[in-house]
Amino acid sequence: MSQPSTVSPISNGALVLRYSAFLIGGVIVLNIAFLVLESYLKQSPGSTGALGLILIWSAASWMGQIWFRREQARPPPGRAWFVALLCALATFVLQAALVLVIAGSMPGGIASIARYRSSDQMLIAGAFISILVLEFLLIRGAIFWGAKAEEKRAQQRAAKAQA
């Protein structure tokens, strides 16, 4: 069991910043790896559909580990849900920015998005909301499991130190 912490809690903004930095860094590293695979090794990475979710899980799990290490306690559930929501919104903003950059580079620019029928726009909006909910739950689960894994490591280190 973890002991009460005398360290001040890490701020929500710092947690979201660390999460976002890991996520953006992971996207950059993966894109460089794909460029190397395709350009120099003439290999295609194949289907990478779940890679974004794996990156989100990794970033949130890493953040959960940092959170536990800093506070020496599992994140309180209410605060963990709130930070997960902030991280999901940060992820959504990054994804929306990427979509707008891609749409801006298409012939017709961003106005090409408005050409969809209203029923198509509603379907696209529903898909985005569904993805946001999935990412939110994924982030919350990863925070829990990341903190739990770090707690287990701390207990193992404490047991070794006592032995």
Tab-separated table of N, CA and C in Angstrom:
chain	number	residue	atom	x	y	z
A	1	MET	N	0.851	-1.172	0.000
A	1	MET	CA	0.000	0.000	0.000
A	1	MET	C	0.892	1.228	0.000
A	2	SER	N	0.507	2.227	-0.693
A	2	SER	CA	1.311	3.443	-0.765
A	2	SER	C	1.115	4.272	0.492
A	3	GLN	N	2.138	5.056	0.814
A	3	GLN	CA	2.091	5.905	1.991
A	3	GLN	C	1.666	7.297	1.586
A	4	PRO	N	1.078	8.056	2.524
A	4	PRO	CA	0.673	9.418	2.194
A	4	PRO	C	1.872	10.239	1.748
A	5	SER	N	1.646	11.060	0.774
A	5	SER	CA	2.721	11.844	0.188
A	5	SER	C	2.814	13.206	0.854
A	6	THR	N	4.058	13.652	1.050
A	6	THR	CA	4.276	15.004	1.556
A	6	THR	C	4.626	15.944	0.413
A	7	VAL	N	4.754	15.391	-0.777
A	7	VAL	CA	5.080	16.179	-1.960
A	7	VAL	C	3.800	16.823	-2.483
A	8	SER	N	3.926	18.046	-2.972
A	8	SER	CA	2.742	18.700	-3.530
A	8	SER	C	2.307	17.969	-4.793
A	9	PRO	N	1.005	17.877	-5.011
A	9	PRO	CA	0.516	17.146	-6.184
A	9	PRO	C	0.928	17.832	-7.488
A	10	ILE	N	1.152	17.017	-8.491
A	10	ILE	CA	1.494	17.538	-9.813
A	10	ILE	C	0.234	18.171	-10.408
A	11	SER	N	0.393	19.274	-11.088
A	11	SER	CA	-0.777	19.992	-11.610
A	11	SER	C	-1.381	19.264	-12.807
A	12	ASN	N	-2.662	19.499	-13.024
A	12	ASN	CA	-3.355	18.899	-14.166
A	12	ASN	C	-2.721	19.349	-15.473
A	13	GLY	N	-2.363	20.625	-15.550
A	13	GLY	CA	-1.736	21.149	-16.761
A	13	GLY	C	-0.419	20.463	-17.067
A	14	ALA	N	0.382	20.206	-16.026
A	14	ALA	CA	1.661	19.523	-16.228
A	14	ALA	C	1.441	18.095	-16.715
A	15	LEU	N	0.415	17.440	-16.185
A	15	LEU	CA	0.111	16.080	-16.633
A	15	LEU	C	-0.323	16.067	-18.096
A	16	VAL	N	-1.198	16.984	-18.468
A	16	VAL	CA	-1.676	17.052	-19.854
A	16	VAL	C	-0.529	17.425	-20.785
A	17	LEU	N	0.346	18.310	-20.336
A	17	LEU	CA	1.497	18.697	-21.153
A	17	LEU	C	2.424	17.509	-21.389
A	18	ARG	N	2.683	16.737	-20.358
A	18	ARG	CA	3.534	15.547	-20.511
A	18	ARG	C	2.875	14.531	-21.451
A	19	TYR	N	1.588	14.330	-21.273
A	19	TYR	CA	0.847	13.417	-22.147
A	19	TYR	C	0.941	13.879	-23.604
A	20	SER	N	0.669	15.156	-23.837
A	20	SER	CA	0.688	15.700	-25.201
A	20	SER	C	2.082	15.616	-25.808
A	21	ALA	N	3.103	15.904	-25.008
A	21	ALA	CA	4.481	15.833	-25.509
A	21	ALA	C	4.831	14.406	-25.925
A	22	PHE	N	4.444	13.423	-25.108
A	22	PHE	CA	4.708	12.032	-25.451
A	22	PHE	C	3.954	11.637	-26.712
A	23	LEU	N	2.712	12.067	-26.811
A	23	LEU	CA	1.883	11.731	-27.968
A	23	LEU	C	2.456	12.339	-29.247
A	24	ILE	N	2.786	13.614	-29.213
A	24	ILE	CA	3.349	14.281	-30.394
A	24	ILE	C	4.708	13.686	-30.739
A	25	GLY	N	5.530	13.449	-29.723
A	25	GLY	CA	6.835	12.828	-29.964
A	25	GLY	C	6.697	11.450	-30.588
A	26	GLY	N	5.736	10.670	-30.104
A	26	GLY	CA	5.503	9.343	-30.670
A	26	GLY	C	5.057	9.402	-32.117
A	27	VAL	N	4.189	10.353	-32.435
A	27	VAL	CA	3.734	10.517	-33.824
A	27	VAL	C	4.914	10.874	-34.721
A	28	ILE	N	5.763	11.773	-34.260
A	28	ILE	CA	6.926	12.184	-35.058
A	28	ILE	C	7.875	11.012	-35.266
A	29	VAL	N	8.181	10.279	-34.198
A	29	VAL	CA	9.094	9.134	-34.307
A	29	VAL	C	8.523	8.081	-35.255
A	30	LEU	N	7.233	7.785	-35.138
A	30	LEU	CA	6.631	6.784	-36.021
A	30	LEU	C	6.629	7.236	-37.477
A	31	ASN	N	6.358	8.509	-37.714
A	31	ASN	CA	6.388	8.998	-39.092
A	31	ASN	C	7.790	8.936	-39.674
A	32	ILE	N	8.795	9.243	-38.880
A	32	ILE	CA	10.180	9.126	-39.352
A	32	ILE	C	10.506	7.663	-39.642
A	33	ALA	N	10.069	6.763	-38.757
A	33	ALA	CA	10.311	5.335	-38.982
A	33	ALA	C	9.635	4.862	-40.264
A	34	PHE	N	8.405	5.324	-40.514
A	34	PHE	CA	7.706	4.944	-41.740
A	34	PHE	C	8.412	5.500	-42.967
A	35	LEU	N	8.891	6.734	-42.884
A	35	LEU	CA	9.630	7.321	-44.008
A	35	LEU	C	10.891	6.530	-44.307
A	36	VAL	N	11.605	6.125	-43.267
A	36	VAL	CA	12.819	5.326	-43.457
A	36	VAL	C	12.464	3.982	-44.072
A	37	LEU	N	11.415	3.346	-43.554
A	37	LEU	CA	10.990	2.059	-44.107
A	37	LEU	C	10.649	2.164	-45.589
A	38	GLU	N	9.884	3.191	-45.931
A	38	GLU	CA	9.423	3.325	-47.308
A	38	GLU	C	10.507	3.855	-48.241
A	39	SER	N	11.321	4.781	-47.778
A	39	SER	CA	12.302	5.417	-48.658
A	39	SER	C	13.563	4.590	-48.845
A	40	TYR	N	14.115	4.114	-47.750
A	40	TYR	CA	15.419	3.466	-47.832
A	40	TYR	C	15.343	1.951	-47.877
A	41	LEU	N	14.418	1.377	-47.167
A	41	LEU	CA	14.319	-0.076	-47.126
A	41	LEU	C	13.278	-0.626	-48.092
A	42	LYS	N	12.540	0.270	-48.741
A	42	LYS	CA	11.515	-0.099	-49.724
A	42	LYS	C	10.501	-1.080	-49.141
A	43	GLN	N	10.170	-0.889	-47.878
A	43	GLN	CA	9.180	-1.710	-47.197
A	43	GLN	C	8.007	-0.832	-46.805
A	44	SER	N	6.824	-1.398	-46.869
A	44	SER	CA	5.637	-0.680	-46.429
A	44	SER	C	5.283	-1.156	-45.022
A	45	PRO	N	4.913	-0.238	-44.131
A	45	PRO	CA	4.573	-0.666	-42.773
A	45	PRO	C	3.280	-1.464	-42.696
A	46	GLY	N	2.528	-1.535	-43.777
A	46	GLY	CA	1.278	-2.282	-43.772
A	46	GLY	C	0.169	-1.507	-43.095
A	47	SER	N	-0.790	-2.218	-42.571
A	47	SER	CA	-1.938	-1.590	-41.922
A	47	SER	C	-1.528	-1.068	-40.545
A	48	THR	N	-1.795	0.202	-40.328
A	48	THR	CA	-1.427	0.823	-39.053
A	48	THR	C	-2.657	1.411	-38.370
A	49	GLY	N	-3.806	0.779	-38.562
A	49	GLY	CA	-5.058	1.323	-38.050
A	49	GLY	C	-5.104	1.518	-36.549
A	50	ALA	N	-4.545	0.600	-35.786
A	50	ALA	CA	-4.624	0.690	-34.326
A	50	ALA	C	-3.443	1.429	-33.715
A	51	LEU	N	-2.514	1.863	-34.549
A	51	LEU	CA	-1.304	2.490	-34.021
A	51	LEU	C	-1.597	3.762	-33.237
A	52	GLY	N	-2.575	4.529	-33.669
A	52	GLY	CA	-2.933	5.745	-32.940
A	52	GLY	C	-3.442	5.433	-31.546
A	53	LEU	N	-4.240	4.383	-31.422
A	53	LEU	CA	-4.751	3.996	-30.110
A	53	LEU	C	-3.627	3.475	-29.221
A	54	ILE	N	-2.674	2.771	-29.819
A	54	ILE	CA	-1.527	2.288	-29.049
A	54	ILE	C	-0.696	3.466	-28.545
A	55	LEU	N	-0.525	4.477	-29.382
A	55	LEU	CA	0.201	5.679	-28.950
A	55	LEU	C	-0.528	6.383	-27.810
A	56	ILE	N	-1.838	6.509	-27.922
A	56	ILE	CA	-2.629	7.155	-26.869
A	56	ILE	C	-2.502	6.366	-25.571
A	57	TRP	N	-2.617	5.042	-25.653
A	57	TRP	CA	-2.475	4.196	-24.462
A	57	TRP	C	-1.091	4.377	-23.848
A	58	SER	N	-0.056	4.355	-24.680
A	58	SER	CA	1.313	4.483	-24.178
A	58	SER	C	1.531	5.822	-23.489
A	59	ALA	N	1.052	6.895	-24.104
A	59	ALA	CA	1.226	8.228	-23.526
A	59	ALA	C	0.502	8.338	-22.188
A	60	ALA	N	-0.712	7.832	-22.110
A	60	ALA	CA	-1.485	7.926	-20.869
A	60	ALA	C	-0.912	7.015	-19.783
A	61	SER	N	-0.432	5.849	-20.168
A	61	SER	CA	0.170	4.938	-19.206
A	61	SER	C	1.450	5.541	-18.627
A	62	TRP	N	2.257	6.128	-19.494
A	62	TRP	CA	3.485	6.794	-19.056
A	62	TRP	C	3.142	7.937	-18.100
A	63	MET	N	2.102	8.692	-18.432
A	63	MET	CA	1.674	9.788	-17.571
A	63	MET	C	1.216	9.247	-16.214
A	64	GLY	N	0.506	8.128	-16.187
A	64	GLY	CA	0.081	7.516	-14.932
A	64	GLY	C	1.265	7.094	-14.074
A	65	GLN	N	2.322	6.599	-14.727
A	65	GLN	CA	3.528	6.223	-13.996
A	65	GLN	C	4.202	7.446	-13.383
A	66	ILE	N	4.291	8.506	-14.170
A	66	ILE	CA	4.881	9.747	-13.661
A	66	ILE	C	4.052	10.279	-12.492
A	67	TRP	N	2.753	10.226	-12.640
A	67	TRP	CA	1.838	10.710	-11.607
A	67	TRP	C	2.082	9.959	-10.296
A	68	PHE	N	2.154	8.629	-10.372
A	68	PHE	CA	2.379	7.850	-9.153
A	68	PHE	C	3.751	8.146	-8.570
A	69	ARG	N	4.786	8.194	-9.422
A	69	ARG	CA	6.141	8.456	-8.945
A	69	ARG	C	6.224	9.789	-8.211
A	70	ARG	N	5.537	10.784	-8.741
A	70	ARG	CA	5.597	12.124	-8.153
A	70	ARG	C	4.842	12.193	-6.832
A	71	GLU	N	3.647	11.624	-6.786
A	71	GLU	CA	2.801	11.768	-5.604
A	71	GLU	C	2.892	10.580	-4.648
A	72	GLN	N	3.541	9.496	-5.076
A	72	GLN	CA	3.671	8.279	-4.277
A	72	GLN	C	2.315	7.750	-3.799
A	73	ALA	N	1.320	7.924	-4.624
A	73	ALA	CA	-0.023	7.408	-4.346
A	73	ALA	C	-0.766	7.290	-5.666
A	74	ARG	N	-1.706	6.359	-5.707
A	74	ARG	CA	-2.529	6.254	-6.913
A	74	ARG	C	-3.344	7.525	-7.079
A	75	PRO	N	-3.573	7.919	-8.325
A	75	PRO	CA	-4.371	9.129	-8.551
A	75	PRO	C	-5.782	8.970	-7.983
A	76	PRO	N	-6.300	10.008	-7.328
A	76	PRO	CA	-7.690	9.938	-6.858
A	76	PRO	C	-8.627	9.772	-8.058
A	77	PRO	N	-9.648	8.929	-7.936
A	77	PRO	CA	-10.507	8.635	-9.093
A	77	PRO	C	-11.123	9.866	-9.758
A	78	GLY	N	-11.653	10.786	-8.977
A	78	GLY	CA	-12.285	11.973	-9.570
A	78	GLY	C	-11.298	12.806	-10.370
A	79	ARG	N	-10.129	12.999	-9.803
A	79	ARG	CA	-9.107	13.781	-10.499
A	79	ARG	C	-8.595	13.026	-11.726
A	80	ALA	N	-8.471	11.709	-11.619
A	80	ALA	CA	-8.008	10.914	-12.762
A	80	ALA	C	-8.998	11.006	-13.922
A	81	TRP	N	-10.303	10.979	-13.615
A	81	TRP	CA	-11.307	11.127	-14.675
A	81	TRP	C	-11.197	12.507	-15.321
A	82	PHE	N	-10.984	13.529	-14.508
A	82	PHE	CA	-10.882	14.890	-15.036
A	82	PHE	C	-9.641	15.043	-15.917
A	83	VAL	N	-8.504	14.517	-15.468
A	83	VAL	CA	-7.280	14.592	-16.273
A	83	VAL	C	-7.448	13.780	-17.554
A	84	ALA	N	-8.117	12.633	-17.472
A	84	ALA	CA	-8.378	11.835	-18.676
A	84	ALA	C	-9.218	12.628	-19.669
A	85	LEU	N	-10.205	13.360	-19.163
A	85	LEU	CA	-11.028	14.200	-20.041
A	85	LEU	C	-10.185	15.296	-20.693
A	86	LEU	N	-9.327	15.940	-19.915
A	86	LEU	CA	-8.450	16.978	-20.479
A	86	LEU	C	-7.513	16.395	-21.541
A	87	CYS	N	-6.972	15.218	-21.267
A	87	CYS	CA	-6.080	14.572	-22.243
A	87	CYS	C	-6.845	14.163	-23.499
A	88	ALA	N	-8.070	13.681	-23.336
A	88	ALA	CA	-8.888	13.320	-24.501
A	88	ALA	C	-9.186	14.557	-25.337
A	89	LEU	N	-9.482	15.665	-24.679
A	89	LEU	CA	-9.727	16.911	-25.421
A	89	LEU	C	-8.458	17.386	-26.128
A	90	ALA	N	-7.304	17.255	-25.468
A	90	ALA	CA	-6.036	17.628	-26.108
A	90	ALA	C	-5.774	16.744	-27.326
A	91	THR	N	-6.051	15.455	-27.196
A	91	THR	CA	-5.889	14.529	-28.317
A	91	THR	C	-6.820	14.912	-29.456
A	92	PHE	N	-8.051	15.221	-29.116
A	92	PHE	CA	-9.043	15.597	-30.120
A	92	PHE	C	-8.624	16.873	-30.849
A	93	VAL	N	-8.111	17.850	-30.122
A	93	VAL	CA	-7.650	19.097	-30.748
A	93	VAL	C	-6.487	18.811	-31.696
A	94	LEU	N	-5.550	17.955	-31.272
A	94	LEU	CA	-4.429	17.595	-32.150
A	94	LEU	C	-4.928	16.891	-33.412
A	95	GLN	N	-5.878	15.985	-33.248
A	95	GLN	CA	-6.418	15.273	-34.401
A	95	GLN	C	-7.183	16.213	-35.321
A	96	ALA	N	-7.964	17.122	-34.750
A	96	ALA	CA	-8.714	18.081	-35.571
A	96	ALA	C	-7.760	18.987	-36.337
A	97	ALA	N	-6.678	19.406	-35.686
A	97	ALA	CA	-5.686	20.241	-36.373
A	97	ALA	C	-5.068	19.478	-37.539
A	98	LEU	N	-4.782	18.207	-37.327
A	98	LEU	CA	-4.218	17.386	-38.398
A	98	LEU	C	-5.204	17.242	-39.552
A	99	VAL	N	-6.467	17.025	-39.239
A	99	VAL	CA	-7.497	16.919	-40.284
A	99	VAL	C	-7.593	18.222	-41.066
A	100	LEU	N	-7.558	19.350	-40.368
A	100	LEU	CA	-7.641	20.645	-41.052
A	100	LEU	C	-6.416	20.907	-41.919
A	101	VAL	N	-5.246	20.492	-41.459
A	101	VAL	CA	-4.033	20.655	-42.280
A	101	VAL	C	-4.138	19.804	-43.538
A	102	ILE	N	-4.596	18.574	-43.380
A	102	ILE	CA	-4.747	17.695	-44.542
A	102	ILE	C	-5.817	18.239	-45.482
A	103	ALA	N	-6.945	18.676	-44.918
A	103	ALA	CA	-8.017	19.236	-45.755
A	103	ALA	C	-7.549	20.507	-46.446
A	104	GLY	N	-6.733	21.297	-45.765
A	104	GLY	CA	-6.212	22.525	-46.365
A	104	GLY	C	-5.279	22.261	-47.522
A	105	SER	N	-4.616	21.111	-47.503
A	105	SER	CA	-3.694	20.790	-48.593
A	105	SER	C	-4.395	20.118	-49.772
A	106	MET	N	-5.660	19.769	-49.599
A	106	MET	CA	-6.418	19.137	-50.682
A	106	MET	C	-6.858	20.189	-51.690
A	107	PRO	N	-7.114	19.766	-52.923
A	107	PRO	CA	-7.674	20.714	-53.885
A	107	PRO	C	-9.026	21.211	-53.376
A	108	GLY	N	-9.217	22.482	-53.364
A	108	GLY	CA	-10.447	23.063	-52.838
A	108	GLY	C	-10.301	23.519	-51.399
A	109	GLY	N	-9.230	23.096	-50.727
A	109	GLY	CA	-8.946	23.550	-49.376
A	109	GLY	C	-9.965	23.099	-48.351
A	110	ILE	N	-10.034	23.847	-47.272
A	110	ILE	CA	-10.929	23.520	-46.167
A	110	ILE	C	-12.387	23.603	-46.600
A	111	ALA	N	-12.666	24.401	-47.608
A	111	ALA	CA	-14.043	24.512	-48.102
A	111	ALA	C	-14.555	23.177	-48.633
A	112	SER	N	-13.632	22.252	-48.960
A	112	SER	CA	-14.067	20.945	-49.457
A	112	SER	C	-14.829	20.170	-48.387
A	113	ILE	N	-14.581	20.469	-47.118
A	113	ILE	CA	-15.311	19.799	-46.041
A	113	ILE	C	-16.779	20.205	-46.069
A	114	ALA	N	-17.041	21.462	-46.388
A	114	ALA	CA	-18.414	21.976	-46.389
A	114	ALA	C	-19.238	21.423	-47.548
A	115	ARG	N	-18.602	20.783	-48.511
A	115	ARG	CA	-19.329	20.254	-49.668
A	115	ARG	C	-20.106	18.986	-49.356
A	116	TYR	N	-19.826	18.376	-48.219
A	116	TYR	CA	-20.565	17.174	-47.861
A	116	TYR	C	-22.010	17.532	-47.543
A	117	ARG	N	-22.915	16.607	-47.826
A	117	ARG	CA	-24.324	16.812	-47.469
A	117	ARG	C	-24.446	16.854	-45.953
A	118	SER	N	-25.526	17.438	-45.475
A	118	SER	CA	-25.700	17.570	-44.025
A	118	SER	C	-25.790	16.203	-43.348
A	119	SER	N	-26.370	15.217	-44.028
A	119	SER	CA	-26.446	13.880	-43.429
A	119	SER	C	-25.045	13.276	-43.305
A	120	ASP	N	-24.194	13.529	-44.290
A	120	ASP	CA	-22.812	13.055	-44.211
A	120	ASP	C	-22.056	13.774	-43.101
A	121	GLN	N	-22.310	15.068	-42.969
A	121	GLN	CA	-21.648	15.829	-41.911
A	121	GLN	C	-22.057	15.316	-40.535
A	122	MET	N	-23.321	14.952	-40.378
A	122	MET	CA	-23.790	14.403	-39.101
A	122	MET	C	-23.136	13.049	-38.822
A	123	LEU	N	-22.978	12.244	-39.861
A	123	LEU	CA	-22.323	10.952	-39.710
A	123	LEU	C	-20.863	11.138	-39.302
A	124	ILE	N	-20.188	12.075	-39.942
A	124	ILE	CA	-18.792	12.362	-39.609
A	124	ILE	C	-18.692	12.889	-38.175
A	125	ALA	N	-19.601	13.783	-37.784
A	125	ALA	CA	-19.603	14.312	-36.413
A	125	ALA	C	-19.843	13.189	-35.403
A	126	GLY	N	-20.752	12.278	-35.723
A	126	GLY	CA	-21.006	11.137	-34.842
A	126	GLY	C	-19.784	10.248	-34.696
A	127	ALA	N	-19.070	10.045	-35.801
A	127	ALA	CA	-17.845	9.249	-35.744
A	127	ALA	C	-16.799	9.933	-34.868
A	128	PHE	N	-16.658	11.251	-35.016
A	128	PHE	CA	-15.693	11.984	-34.199
A	128	PHE	C	-16.052	11.897	-32.715
A	129	ILE	N	-17.331	12.018	-32.392
A	129	ILE	CA	-17.754	11.941	-30.988
A	129	ILE	C	-17.516	10.535	-30.440
A	130	SER	N	-17.801	9.519	-31.241
A	130	SER	CA	-17.557	8.139	-30.815
A	130	SER	C	-16.075	7.902	-30.563
A	131	ILE	N	-15.238	8.427	-31.439
A	131	ILE	CA	-13.793	8.285	-31.269
A	131	ILE	C	-13.336	9.013	-30.009
A	132	LEU	N	-13.890	10.192	-29.755
A	132	LEU	CA	-13.536	10.952	-28.553
A	132	LEU	C	-13.883	10.157	-27.292
A	133	VAL	N	-15.058	9.537	-27.266
A	133	VAL	CA	-15.464	8.740	-26.101
A	133	VAL	C	-14.540	7.537	-25.938
A	134	LEU	N	-14.225	6.853	-27.033
A	134	LEU	CA	-13.314	5.711	-26.981
A	134	LEU	C	-11.952	6.139	-26.443
A	135	GLU	N	-11.429	7.247	-26.950
A	135	GLU	CA	-10.126	7.726	-26.496
A	135	GLU	C	-10.163	8.120	-25.025
A	136	PHE	N	-11.251	8.745	-24.597
A	136	PHE	CA	-11.404	9.139	-23.193
A	136	PHE	C	-11.327	7.917	-22.280
A	137	LEU	N	-12.075	6.866	-22.620
A	137	LEU	CA	-12.069	5.654	-21.804
A	137	LEU	C	-10.716	4.950	-21.866
A	138	LEU	N	-10.093	4.964	-23.026
A	138	LEU	CA	-8.774	4.362	-23.190
A	138	LEU	C	-7.739	5.085	-22.329
A	139	ILE	N	-7.787	6.402	-22.334
A	139	ILE	CA	-6.850	7.200	-21.537
A	139	ILE	C	-7.064	6.934	-20.052
A	140	ARG	N	-8.313	6.889	-19.618
A	140	ARG	CA	-8.593	6.647	-18.197
A	140	ARG	C	-8.086	5.279	-17.772
A	141	GLY	N	-8.311	4.274	-18.607
A	141	GLY	CA	-7.805	2.940	-18.290
A	141	GLY	C	-6.291	2.895	-18.244
A	142	ALA	N	-5.651	3.586	-19.166
A	142	ALA	CA	-4.190	3.593	-19.212
A	142	ALA	C	-3.598	4.321	-18.007
A	143	ILE	N	-4.240	5.389	-17.560
A	143	ILE	CA	-3.764	6.083	-16.351
A	143	ILE	C	-3.813	5.117	-15.164
A	144	PHE	N	-4.916	4.396	-15.034
A	144	PHE	CA	-5.073	3.434	-13.935
A	144	PHE	C	-3.990	2.363	-13.987
A	145	TRP	N	-3.821	1.741	-15.162
A	145	TRP	CA	-2.864	0.644	-15.274
A	145	TRP	C	-1.424	1.126	-15.178
A	146	GLY	N	-1.143	2.320	-15.691
A	146	GLY	CA	0.206	2.874	-15.562
A	146	GLY	C	0.562	3.147	-14.116
A	147	ALA	N	-0.366	3.750	-13.373
A	147	ALA	CA	-0.122	4.026	-11.953
A	147	ALA	C	-0.015	2.727	-11.161
A	148	LYS	N	-0.848	1.752	-11.514
A	148	LYS	CA	-0.814	0.468	-10.810
A	148	LYS	C	0.520	-0.244	-11.054
A	149	ALA	N	1.015	-0.207	-12.287
A	149	ALA	CA	2.301	-0.836	-12.601
A	149	ALA	C	3.437	-0.149	-11.846
A	150	GLU	N	3.391	1.168	-11.771
A	150	GLU	CA	4.435	1.898	-11.054
A	150	GLU	C	4.351	1.627	-9.554
A	151	GLU	N	3.143	1.486	-9.023
A	151	GLU	CA	2.980	1.151	-7.608
A	151	GLU	C	3.585	-0.219	-7.323
A	152	LYS	N	3.363	-1.163	-8.224
A	152	LYS	CA	3.914	-2.508	-8.054
A	152	LYS	C	5.442	-2.468	-8.076
A	153	ARG	N	6.015	-1.677	-9.004
A	153	ARG	CA	7.475	-1.534	-9.052
A	153	ARG	C	8.011	-0.910	-7.768
A	154	ALA	N	7.302	0.077	-7.239
A	154	ALA	CA	7.734	0.725	-5.995
A	154	ALA	C	7.693	-0.266	-4.836
A	155	GLN	N	6.681	-1.114	-4.800
A	155	GLN	CA	6.594	-2.127	-3.749
A	155	GLN	C	7.730	-3.134	-3.876
A	156	GLN	N	8.072	-3.514	-5.108
A	156	GLN	CA	9.175	-4.452	-5.318
A	156	GLN	C	10.503	-3.833	-4.900
A	157	ARG	N	10.700	-2.547	-5.225
A	157	ARG	CA	11.935	-1.866	-4.812
A	157	ARG	C	12.011	-1.776	-3.288
A	158	ALA	N	10.883	-1.501	-2.646
A	158	ALA	CA	10.859	-1.415	-1.183
A	158	ALA	C	11.151	-2.779	-0.559
A	159	ALA	N	10.619	-3.844	-1.144
A	159	ALA	CA	10.865	-5.190	-0.631
A	159	ALA	C	12.337	-5.565	-0.789
A	160	LYS	N	12.951	-5.186	-1.912
A	160	LYS	CA	14.376	-5.463	-2.117
A	160	LYS	C	15.226	-4.680	-1.123
A	161	ALA	N	14.826	-3.444	-0.856
A	161	ALA	CA	15.588	-2.607	0.071
A	161	ALA	C	15.521	-3.163	1.493
A	162	GLN	N	14.396	-3.769	1.863
A	162	GLN	CA	14.249	-4.334	3.201
A	162	GLN	C	14.948	-5.676	3.333
A	163	ALA	N	15.134	-6.378	2.224
A	163	ALA	CA	15.741	-7.718	2.269
A	163	ALA	C	17.237	-7.671	2.442
